[in-house]
PDB file of C-alpha atoms in Angstrom:
ATOM      1  CA  UNK A   5     -13.196  26.965  19.434  1.00  0.00           C
ATOM      2  CA  UNK A   6     -11.041  29.657  17.892  1.00  0.00           C
ATOM      3  CA  UNK A   7      -7.765  29.261  15.982  1.00  0.00           C
ATOM      4  CA  UNK A   8      -5.643  30.041  19.042  1.00  0.00           C
ATOM      5  CA  UNK A   9      -7.268  27.265  21.060  1.00  0.00           C
ATOM      6  CA  UNK A  10      -6.923  24.867  18.136  1.00  0.00           C
ATOM      7  CA  UNK A  11      -3.207  25.617  17.810  1.00  0.00           C
ATOM      8  CA  UNK A  12      -2.849  25.002  21.538  1.00  0.00           C
ATOM      9  CA  UNK A  13      -4.521  21.613  21.090  1.00  0.00           C
ATOM     10  CA  UNK A  14      -2.251  20.814  18.132  1.00  0.00           C
ATOM     11  CA  UNK A  15       0.822  21.435  20.277  1.00  0.00           C
ATOM     12  CA  UNK A  16      -0.490  19.060  22.944  1.00  0.00           C
ATOM     13  CA  UNK A  17      -1.475  16.443  20.358  1.00  0.00           C
ATOM     14  CA  UNK A  18       1.924  16.552  18.653  1.00  0.00           C
ATOM     15  CA  UNK A  19       3.709  16.190  21.975  1.00  0.00           C
ATOM     16  CA  UNK A  20       1.558  13.212  22.969  1.00  0.00           C
ATOM     17  CA  UNK A  21       1.656  11.415  19.608  1.00  0.00           C
ATOM     18  CA  UNK A  22       5.418  11.836  19.132  1.00  0.00           C
ATOM     19  CA  UNK A  23       6.075  10.496  22.643  1.00  0.00           C
ATOM     20  CA  UNK A  24       7.014   6.792  22.277  1.00  0.00           C
ATOM     21  CA  UNK A  25       4.277   4.416  23.397  1.00  0.00           C
ATOM     22  CA  UNK A  26       2.558   1.212  22.221  1.00  0.00           C
ATOM     23  CA  UNK A  27       1.360   2.727  18.925  1.00  0.00           C
ATOM     24  CA  UNK A  28       4.768   4.231  18.056  1.00  0.00           C
ATOM     25  CA  UNK A  29       6.453   0.963  18.975  1.00  0.00           C
ATOM     26  CA  UNK A  30       3.990  -0.861  16.712  1.00  0.00           C
ATOM     27  CA  UNK A  31       4.751   1.499  13.812  1.00  0.00           C
ATOM     28  CA  UNK A  32       8.510   1.031  14.144  1.00  0.00           C
ATOM     29  CA  UNK A  33       8.181  -2.734  14.490  1.00  0.00           C
ATOM     30  CA  UNK A  34       5.914  -2.968  11.439  1.00  0.00           C
ATOM     31  CA  UNK A  35       8.247  -0.795   9.384  1.00  0.00           C
ATOM     32  CA  UNK A  36      11.223  -3.005  10.189  1.00  0.00           C
ATOM     33  CA  UNK A  37       9.232  -6.178   9.489  1.00  0.00           C
ATOM     34  CA  UNK A  38       7.179  -5.361   6.384  1.00  0.00           C
ATOM     35  CA  UNK A  39       8.457  -2.021   5.093  1.00  0.00           C
ATOM     36  CA  UNK A  40       7.200   1.554   5.424  1.00  0.00           C
ATOM     37  CA  UNK A  41       4.210   1.404   3.062  1.00  0.00           C
ATOM     38  CA  UNK A  42       2.587  -1.580   4.717  1.00  0.00           C
ATOM     39  CA  UNK A  43       3.493  -0.211   8.142  1.00  0.00           C
ATOM     40  CA  UNK A  44       1.360   2.854   7.440  1.00  0.00           C
ATOM     41  CA  UNK A  45      -1.639   0.540   6.952  1.00  0.00           C
ATOM     42  CA  UNK A  46      -1.310  -0.352  10.635  1.00  0.00           C
ATOM     43  CA  UNK A  47      -0.949   3.315  11.511  1.00  0.00           C
ATOM     44  CA  UNK A  48      -4.156   4.146   9.620  1.00  0.00           C
ATOM     45  CA  UNK A  49      -5.863   1.393  11.587  1.00  0.00           C
ATOM     46  CA  UNK A  50      -4.573   2.983  14.760  1.00  0.00           C
ATOM     47  CA  UNK A  51      -6.028   6.336  13.653  1.00  0.00           C
ATOM     48  CA  UNK A  52      -9.418   4.675  13.085  1.00  0.00           C
ATOM     49  CA  UNK A  53      -9.131   3.136  16.542  1.00  0.00           C
ATOM     50  CA  UNK A  54      -8.455   6.577  18.008  1.00  0.00           C
ATOM     51  CA  UNK A  55     -11.620   7.871  16.334  1.00  0.00           C
ATOM     52  CA  UNK A  56     -13.571   5.061  18.001  1.00  0.00           C
ATOM     53  CA  UNK A  57     -11.925   5.745  21.366  1.00  0.00           C
ATOM     54  CA  UNK A  58     -12.776   9.425  21.073  1.00  0.00           C
ATOM     55  CA  UNK A  59     -16.392   8.628  20.246  1.00  0.00           C
ATOM     56  CA  UNK A  60     -16.601   6.214  23.179  1.00  0.00           C
ATOM     57  CA  UNK A  61     -15.161   8.880  25.450  1.00  0.00           C
ATOM     58  CA  UNK A  62     -17.832  11.334  24.364  1.00  0.00           C
ATOM     59  CA  UNK A  63     -20.485   8.666  24.917  1.00  0.00           C
ATOM     60  CA  UNK A  64     -19.446   8.435  28.567  1.00  0.00           C
ATOM     61  CA  UNK A  65     -16.973   5.550  28.647  1.00  0.00           C
ATOM     62  CA  UNK A  66     -14.223   7.833  29.937  1.00  0.00           C
ATOM     63  CA  UNK A  67     -16.346   8.928  32.887  1.00  0.00           C
ATOM     64  CA  UNK A  68     -17.255   5.299  33.588  1.00  0.00           C
ATOM     65  CA  UNK A  69     -13.611   4.212  33.654  1.00  0.00           C
ATOM     66  CA  UNK A  70     -12.595   7.136  35.848  1.00  0.00           C
ATOM     67  CA  UNK A  71     -15.331   6.395  38.400  1.00  0.00           C
ATOM     68  CA  UNK A  72     -15.677   2.594  38.292  1.00  0.00           C
ATOM     69  CA  UNK A  73     -12.665   0.678  39.576  1.00  0.00           C
ATOM     70  CA  UNK A  74     -14.029  -2.608  38.217  1.00  0.00           C
ATOM     71  CA  UNK A  75     -14.585  -1.315  34.675  1.00  0.00           C
ATOM     72  CA  UNK A  76     -11.189   0.350  34.635  1.00  0.00           C
ATOM     73  CA  UNK A  77      -9.519  -2.855  35.857  1.00  0.00           C
ATOM     74  CA  UNK A  78     -11.149  -4.937  33.098  1.00  0.00           C
ATOM     75  CA  UNK A  79     -10.087  -2.561  30.303  1.00  0.00           C
ATOM     76  CA  UNK A  80      -6.616  -2.198  31.796  1.00  0.00           C
ATOM     77  CA  UNK A  81      -6.080  -5.963  32.021  1.00  0.00           C
ATOM     78  CA  UNK A  82      -7.339  -6.480  28.454  1.00  0.00           C
ATOM     79  CA  UNK A  83      -4.912  -3.866  27.182  1.00  0.00           C
ATOM     80  CA  UNK A  84      -2.030  -5.283  29.201  1.00  0.00           C
ATOM     81  CA  UNK A  85      -2.708  -8.847  28.005  1.00  0.00           C
ATOM     82  CA  UNK A  86      -2.849  -7.718  24.374  1.00  0.00           C
ATOM     83  CA  UNK A  87       0.481  -5.867  24.620  1.00  0.00           C
ATOM     84  CA  UNK A  88       2.110  -8.832  26.356  1.00  0.00           C
ATOM     85  CA  UNK A  89       0.745 -11.142  23.640  1.00  0.00           C
ATOM     86  CA  UNK A  90       2.216  -8.874  20.947  1.00  0.00           C
ATOM     87  CA  UNK A  91       5.540  -8.919  22.793  1.00  0.00           C
ATOM     88  CA  UNK A  92       5.644 -12.707  23.016  1.00  0.00           C
ATOM     89  CA  UNK A  93       4.737 -12.995  19.340  1.00  0.00           C
ATOM     90  CA  UNK A  94       7.478 -10.522  18.391  1.00  0.00           C
ATOM     91  CA  UNK A  95      10.026 -12.306  20.597  1.00  0.00           C
ATOM     92  CA  UNK A  96       9.244 -15.683  18.990  1.00  0.00           C
ATOM     93  CA  UNK A  97       9.906 -14.339  15.504  1.00  0.00           C
ATOM     94  CA  UNK A  98      13.603 -14.781  16.231  1.00  0.00           C
ATOM     95  CA  UNK A  99      15.733 -13.970  13.190  1.00  0.00           C
ATOM     96  CA  UNK A 100      12.798 -13.794  10.774  1.00  0.00           C
ATOM     97  CA  UNK A 101      12.642 -10.563   8.836  1.00  0.00           C
ATOM     98  CA  UNK A 102      12.680 -10.145   5.108  1.00  0.00           C
ATOM     99  CA  UNK A 103      15.453  -8.109   3.532  1.00  0.00           C
ATOM    100  CA  UNK A 104      13.655  -8.304   0.209  1.00  0.00           C
ATOM    101  CA  UNK A 105      13.016  -5.198  -1.806  1.00  0.00           C
ATOM    102  CA  UNK A 106       9.303  -4.434  -1.788  1.00  0.00           C
ATOM    103  CA  UNK A 107       6.781  -4.342   1.017  1.00  0.00           C
ATOM    104  CA  UNK A 108       4.632  -7.142  -0.396  1.00  0.00           C
ATOM    105  CA  UNK A 109       7.491  -9.643  -0.369  1.00  0.00           C
ATOM    106  CA  UNK A 110       8.517  -8.596   3.121  1.00  0.00           C
ATOM    107  CA  UNK A 111       4.960  -8.905   4.389  1.00  0.00           C
ATOM    108  CA  UNK A 112       4.667 -12.398   2.901  1.00  0.00           C
ATOM    109  CA  UNK A 113       7.794 -13.505   4.742  1.00  0.00           C
ATOM    110  CA  UNK A 114       6.640 -11.898   8.001  1.00  0.00           C
ATOM    111  CA  UNK A 115       3.176 -13.434   7.631  1.00  0.00           C
ATOM    112  CA  UNK A 116       1.357 -10.100   8.004  1.00  0.00           C
ATOM    113  CA  UNK A 117      -1.362  -9.140   5.542  1.00  0.00           C
ATOM    114  CA  UNK A 118      -2.804  -5.658   5.142  1.00  0.00           C
ATOM    115  CA  UNK A 119      -5.879  -6.743   7.062  1.00  0.00           C
ATOM    116  CA  UNK A 120      -3.776  -8.096   9.918  1.00  0.00           C
ATOM    117  CA  UNK A 121      -1.749  -4.891  10.124  1.00  0.00           C
ATOM    118  CA  UNK A 122      -4.902  -2.753  10.012  1.00  0.00           C
ATOM    119  CA  UNK A 123      -6.605  -4.776  12.753  1.00  0.00           C
ATOM    120  CA  UNK A 124      -3.466  -4.685  14.893  1.00  0.00           C
ATOM    121  CA  UNK A 125      -3.458  -0.897  14.688  1.00  0.00           C
ATOM    122  CA  UNK A 126      -7.109  -0.728  15.711  1.00  0.00           C
ATOM    123  CA  UNK A 127      -6.597  -3.108  18.625  1.00  0.00           C
ATOM    124  CA  UNK A 128      -3.599  -1.188  19.973  1.00  0.00           C
ATOM    125  CA  UNK A 129      -5.780   1.926  20.129  1.00  0.00           C
ATOM    126  CA  UNK A 130      -8.900   0.241  21.530  1.00  0.00           C
ATOM    127  CA  UNK A 131      -7.117  -1.667  24.300  1.00  0.00           C
ATOM    128  CA  UNK A 132      -5.277   1.353  25.673  1.00  0.00           C
ATOM    129  CA  UNK A 133      -7.209   2.800  28.651  1.00  0.00           C
ATOM    130  CA  UNK A 134      -4.714   5.659  28.832  1.00  0.00           C
ATOM    131  CA  UNK A 135      -6.101   7.027  25.563  1.00  0.00           C
ATOM    132  CA  UNK A 136      -9.678   6.946  26.852  1.00  0.00           C
ATOM    133  CA  UNK A 137      -8.858   8.748  30.082  1.00  0.00           C
ATOM    134  CA  UNK A 138      -6.560  11.165  28.271  1.00  0.00           C
ATOM    135  CA  UNK A 139      -9.388  12.202  25.946  1.00  0.00           C
ATOM    136  CA  UNK A 140     -11.681  12.529  28.962  1.00  0.00           C
ATOM    137  CA  UNK A 141      -9.273  14.952  30.618  1.00  0.00           C
ATOM    138  CA  UNK A 142      -8.147  16.809  27.498  1.00  0.00           C
ATOM    139  CA  UNK A 143     -11.199  17.461  25.332  1.00  0.00           C
ATOM    140  CA  UNK A 144     -13.239  19.474  27.880  1.00  0.00           C
ATOM    141  CA  UNK A 145     -10.359  21.947  28.164  1.00  0.00           C
ATOM    142  CA  UNK A 146     -10.864  22.972  24.527  1.00  0.00           C
ATOM    143  CA  UNK A 147     -14.645  22.600  24.188  1.00  0.00           C
ATOM    144  CA  UNK A 148     -15.827  25.748  25.932  1.00  0.00           C
ATOM    145  CA  UNK A 149     -19.056  26.478  24.042  1.00  0.00           C
ATOM    146  CA  UNK A 150     -21.994  24.025  24.220  1.00  0.00           C
ATOM    147  CA  UNK A 151     -23.490  25.324  20.972  1.00  0.00           C
ATOM    148  CA  UNK A 152     -20.378  24.277  19.009  1.00  0.00           C
ATOM    149  CA  UNK A 153     -19.563  21.135  21.021  1.00  0.00           C
ATOM    150  CA  UNK A 154     -20.226  18.674  18.180  1.00  0.00           C
ATOM    151  CA  UNK A 155     -18.168  20.631  15.680  1.00  0.00           C
ATOM    152  CA  UNK A 156     -15.333  21.060  18.177  1.00  0.00           C
ATOM    153  CA  UNK A 157     -15.403  17.339  18.937  1.00  0.00           C
ATOM    154  CA  UNK A 158     -15.049  16.449  15.244  1.00  0.00           C
ATOM    155  CA  UNK A 159     -12.229  18.964  14.754  1.00  0.00           C
ATOM    156  CA  UNK A 160     -10.324  17.795  17.845  1.00  0.00           C
ATOM    157  CA  UNK A 161     -10.731  14.113  17.010  1.00  0.00           C
ATOM    158  CA  UNK A 162      -9.628  14.461  13.378  1.00  0.00           C
ATOM    159  CA  UNK A 163      -6.749  16.697  14.440  1.00  0.00           C
ATOM    160  CA  UNK A 164      -5.479  14.218  17.042  1.00  0.00           C
ATOM    161  CA  UNK A 165      -5.757  11.265  14.630  1.00  0.00           C
ATOM    162  CA  UNK A 166      -3.919  13.241  11.941  1.00  0.00           C
ATOM    163  CA  UNK A 167      -1.134  14.082  14.382  1.00  0.00           C
ATOM    164  CA  UNK A 168      -0.876  10.375  15.232  1.00  0.00           C
ATOM    165  CA  UNK A 169      -0.506   9.440  11.545  1.00  0.00           C
ATOM    166  CA  UNK A 170       2.124  12.181  11.113  1.00  0.00           C
ATOM    167  CA  UNK A 171       4.096  10.916  14.104  1.00  0.00           C
ATOM    168  CA  UNK A 172       3.917   7.331  12.841  1.00  0.00           C
ATOM    169  CA  UNK A 173       5.127   8.404   9.404  1.00  0.00           C
ATOM    170  CA  UNK A 174       8.158  10.033  11.025  1.00  0.00           C
ATOM    171  CA  UNK A 175       9.041   6.920  13.008  1.00  0.00           C
ATOM    172  CA  UNK A 176       8.329   4.612  10.056  1.00  0.00           C
ATOM    173  CA  UNK A 177      10.761   6.525   7.840  1.00  0.00           C
ATOM    174  CA  UNK A 178      13.305   6.570  10.650  1.00  0.00           C
ATOM    175  CA  UNK A 179      12.969   2.808  11.016  1.00  0.00           C
ATOM    176  CA  UNK A 180      13.369   2.420   7.258  1.00  0.00           C
ATOM    177  CA  UNK A 181      16.838   3.967   7.502  1.00  0.00           C
ATOM    178  CA  UNK A 182      17.717   1.669  10.401  1.00  0.00           C
ATOM    179  CA  UNK A 183      16.420  -1.371   8.532  1.00  0.00           C
ATOM    180  CA  UNK A 184      19.330  -1.260   6.125  1.00  0.00           C
ATOM    181  CA  UNK A 185      21.718  -1.970   8.982  1.00  0.00           C
ATOM    182  CA  UNK A 186      19.898  -5.181   9.948  1.00  0.00           C
ATOM    183  CA  UNK A 187      21.486  -7.404   7.356  1.00  0.00           C
ATOM    184  CA  UNK A 188      22.568 -10.222   9.655  1.00  0.00           C
ATOM    185  CA  UNK A 189      20.257 -12.774  11.338  1.00  0.00           C
ATOM    186  CA  UNK A 190      21.875 -11.996  14.690  1.00  0.00           C
ATOM    187  CA  UNK A 191      20.867  -8.349  14.494  1.00  0.00           C
ATOM    188  CA  UNK A 192      17.377  -9.237  13.343  1.00  0.00           C
ATOM    189  CA  UNK A 193      16.963 -11.625  16.259  1.00  0.00           C
ATOM    190  CA  UNK A 194      18.209  -8.973  18.678  1.00  0.00           C
ATOM    191  CA  UNK A 195      15.805  -6.425  17.192  1.00  0.00           C
ATOM    192  CA  UNK A 196      12.807  -8.745  17.453  1.00  0.00           C
ATOM    193  CA  UNK A 197      13.608  -9.656  21.033  1.00  0.00           C
ATOM    194  CA  UNK A 198      14.163  -6.004  21.964  1.00  0.00           C
ATOM    195  CA  UNK A 199      10.783  -4.967  20.579  1.00  0.00           C
ATOM    196  CA  UNK A 200       9.158  -8.023  22.120  1.00  0.00           C
ATOM    197  CA  UNK A 201      10.594  -7.144  25.521  1.00  0.00           C
ATOM    198  CA  UNK A 202       9.418  -3.532  25.110  1.00  0.00           C
ATOM    199  CA  UNK A 203       5.849  -4.647  24.346  1.00  0.00           C
ATOM    200  CA  UNK A 204       5.853  -6.950  27.379  1.00  0.00           C
ATOM    201  CA  UNK A 205       7.289  -4.173  29.563  1.00  0.00           C
ATOM    202  CA  UNK A 206       4.564  -1.773  28.400  1.00  0.00           C
ATOM    203  CA  UNK A 207       1.923  -4.385  29.179  1.00  0.00           C
ATOM    204  CA  UNK A 208       3.315  -5.024  32.654  1.00  0.00           C
ATOM    205  CA  UNK A 209       3.579  -1.292  33.365  1.00  0.00           C
ATOM    206  CA  UNK A 210      -0.051  -0.879  32.297  1.00  0.00           C
ATOM    207  CA  UNK A 211      -1.134  -3.333  34.998  1.00  0.00           C
ATOM    208  CA  UNK A 212       0.307  -1.087  37.707  1.00  0.00           C
ATOM    209  CA  UNK A 213      -0.864   2.147  36.070  1.00  0.00           C
ATOM    210  CA  UNK A 214      -3.446   4.272  37.890  1.00  0.00           C
ATOM    211  CA  UNK A 215      -6.075   6.076  35.834  1.00  0.00           C
ATOM    212  CA  UNK A 216      -5.884   9.333  37.721  1.00  0.00           C
ATOM    213  CA  UNK A 217      -2.266   9.766  36.567  1.00  0.00           C
ATOM    214  CA  UNK A 218      -3.437  10.517  33.023  1.00  0.00           C
ATOM    215  CA  UNK A 219      -6.054  12.996  34.198  1.00  0.00           C
ATOM    216  CA  UNK A 220      -3.662  14.875  36.461  1.00  0.00           C
ATOM    217  CA  UNK A 221      -0.984  14.944  33.749  1.00  0.00           C
ATOM    218  CA  UNK A 222      -3.203  15.995  30.857  1.00  0.00           C
ATOM    219  CA  UNK A 223      -5.020  18.908  32.446  1.00  0.00           C
ATOM    220  CA  UNK A 224      -2.017  21.100  33.380  1.00  0.00           C
ATOM    221  CA  UNK A 225      -0.439  20.496  29.976  1.00  0.00           C
ATOM    222  CA  UNK A 226      -3.577  21.401  28.049  1.00  0.00           C
ATOM    223  CA  UNK A 227      -4.237  24.471  30.173  1.00  0.00           C
ATOM    224  CA  UNK A 228      -0.697  25.736  29.706  1.00  0.00           C
ATOM    225  CA  UNK A 229      -0.798  25.269  25.921  1.00  0.00           C
ATOM    226  CA  UNK A 230      -4.177  26.976  25.584  1.00  0.00           C
ATOM    227  CA  UNK A 231      -3.528  29.813  28.058  1.00  0.00           C
ATOM    228  CA  UNK A 232      -3.139  32.212  25.165  1.00  0.00           C
ATOM    229  CA  UNK A 233      -6.768  31.738  24.201  1.00  0.00           C
ATOM    230  CA  UNK A 234      -8.963  34.795  24.801  1.00  0.00           C
ATOM    231  CA  UNK A 235     -11.467  32.529  26.528  1.00  0.00           C
ATOM    232  CA  UNK A 236     -10.410  31.516  30.008  1.00  0.00           C
ATOM    233  CA  UNK A 237     -10.376  27.760  30.387  1.00  0.00           C
ATOM    234  CA  UNK A 238     -10.523  27.417  34.141  1.00  0.00           C
ATOM    235  CA  UNK A 239     -13.893  29.173  34.556  1.00  0.00           C
ATOM    236  CA  UNK A 240     -15.392  27.124  31.741  1.00  0.00           C
ATOM    237  CA  UNK A 241     -14.371  23.894  33.427  1.00  0.00           C
ATOM    238  CA  UNK A 242     -15.716  24.999  36.788  1.00  0.00           C
ATOM    239  CA  UNK A 243     -19.103  25.815  35.300  1.00  0.00           C
ATOM    240  CA  UNK A 244     -19.398  22.276  34.019  1.00  0.00           C
ATOM    241  CA  UNK A 245     -19.157  20.741  37.482  1.00  0.00           C
TER     242      UNK A 245
END
């Protein structure tokens, strides 16, 4: 994979990671609850989860989910249930959020340790079937040479995870600025219930989501962003079939 193809992948990865979804919502929620430093612990966990998802995709899980309706349904329901559970938990927090200075004090009030934040980040990544199918559709577009497949896989995976951490850092700092305006219990309660409702809505939408939507959406985007590469992508994909 040359530099031009890599830059094309970076543009796709930045677009995907900066688009609000469960992981971004988690980062913002954690930042408002426990502060930006501890929130990034959850984001690092999410990056580790993405590495695992990418490895599972390469091992064939993505193909299994795209061809087996039963396997896809199980993963989809697990992801939906986890998001709904996070939403209910967030909703029930009510007006609880520490306005204390310092992430450690805020985390103690919120009842979230570093380990809990890290595991939450991993689980959000692992229970998202969209990520698995997205990697299945996206990676082959940029891995055109079998002799460098392993190296390209490592580069693409690390690049995507790094873009995810960068996007989370942006939203965490943005939430930090908003956190100062949440001085009243009424606003805190409204914030918790808003994020809780968003998590539940994402979980419900995941139940009705069809796997082929991610494949059909990812391929045109990746091909457009990498069209400047001297190596034609379309022929390379057709030779793999």
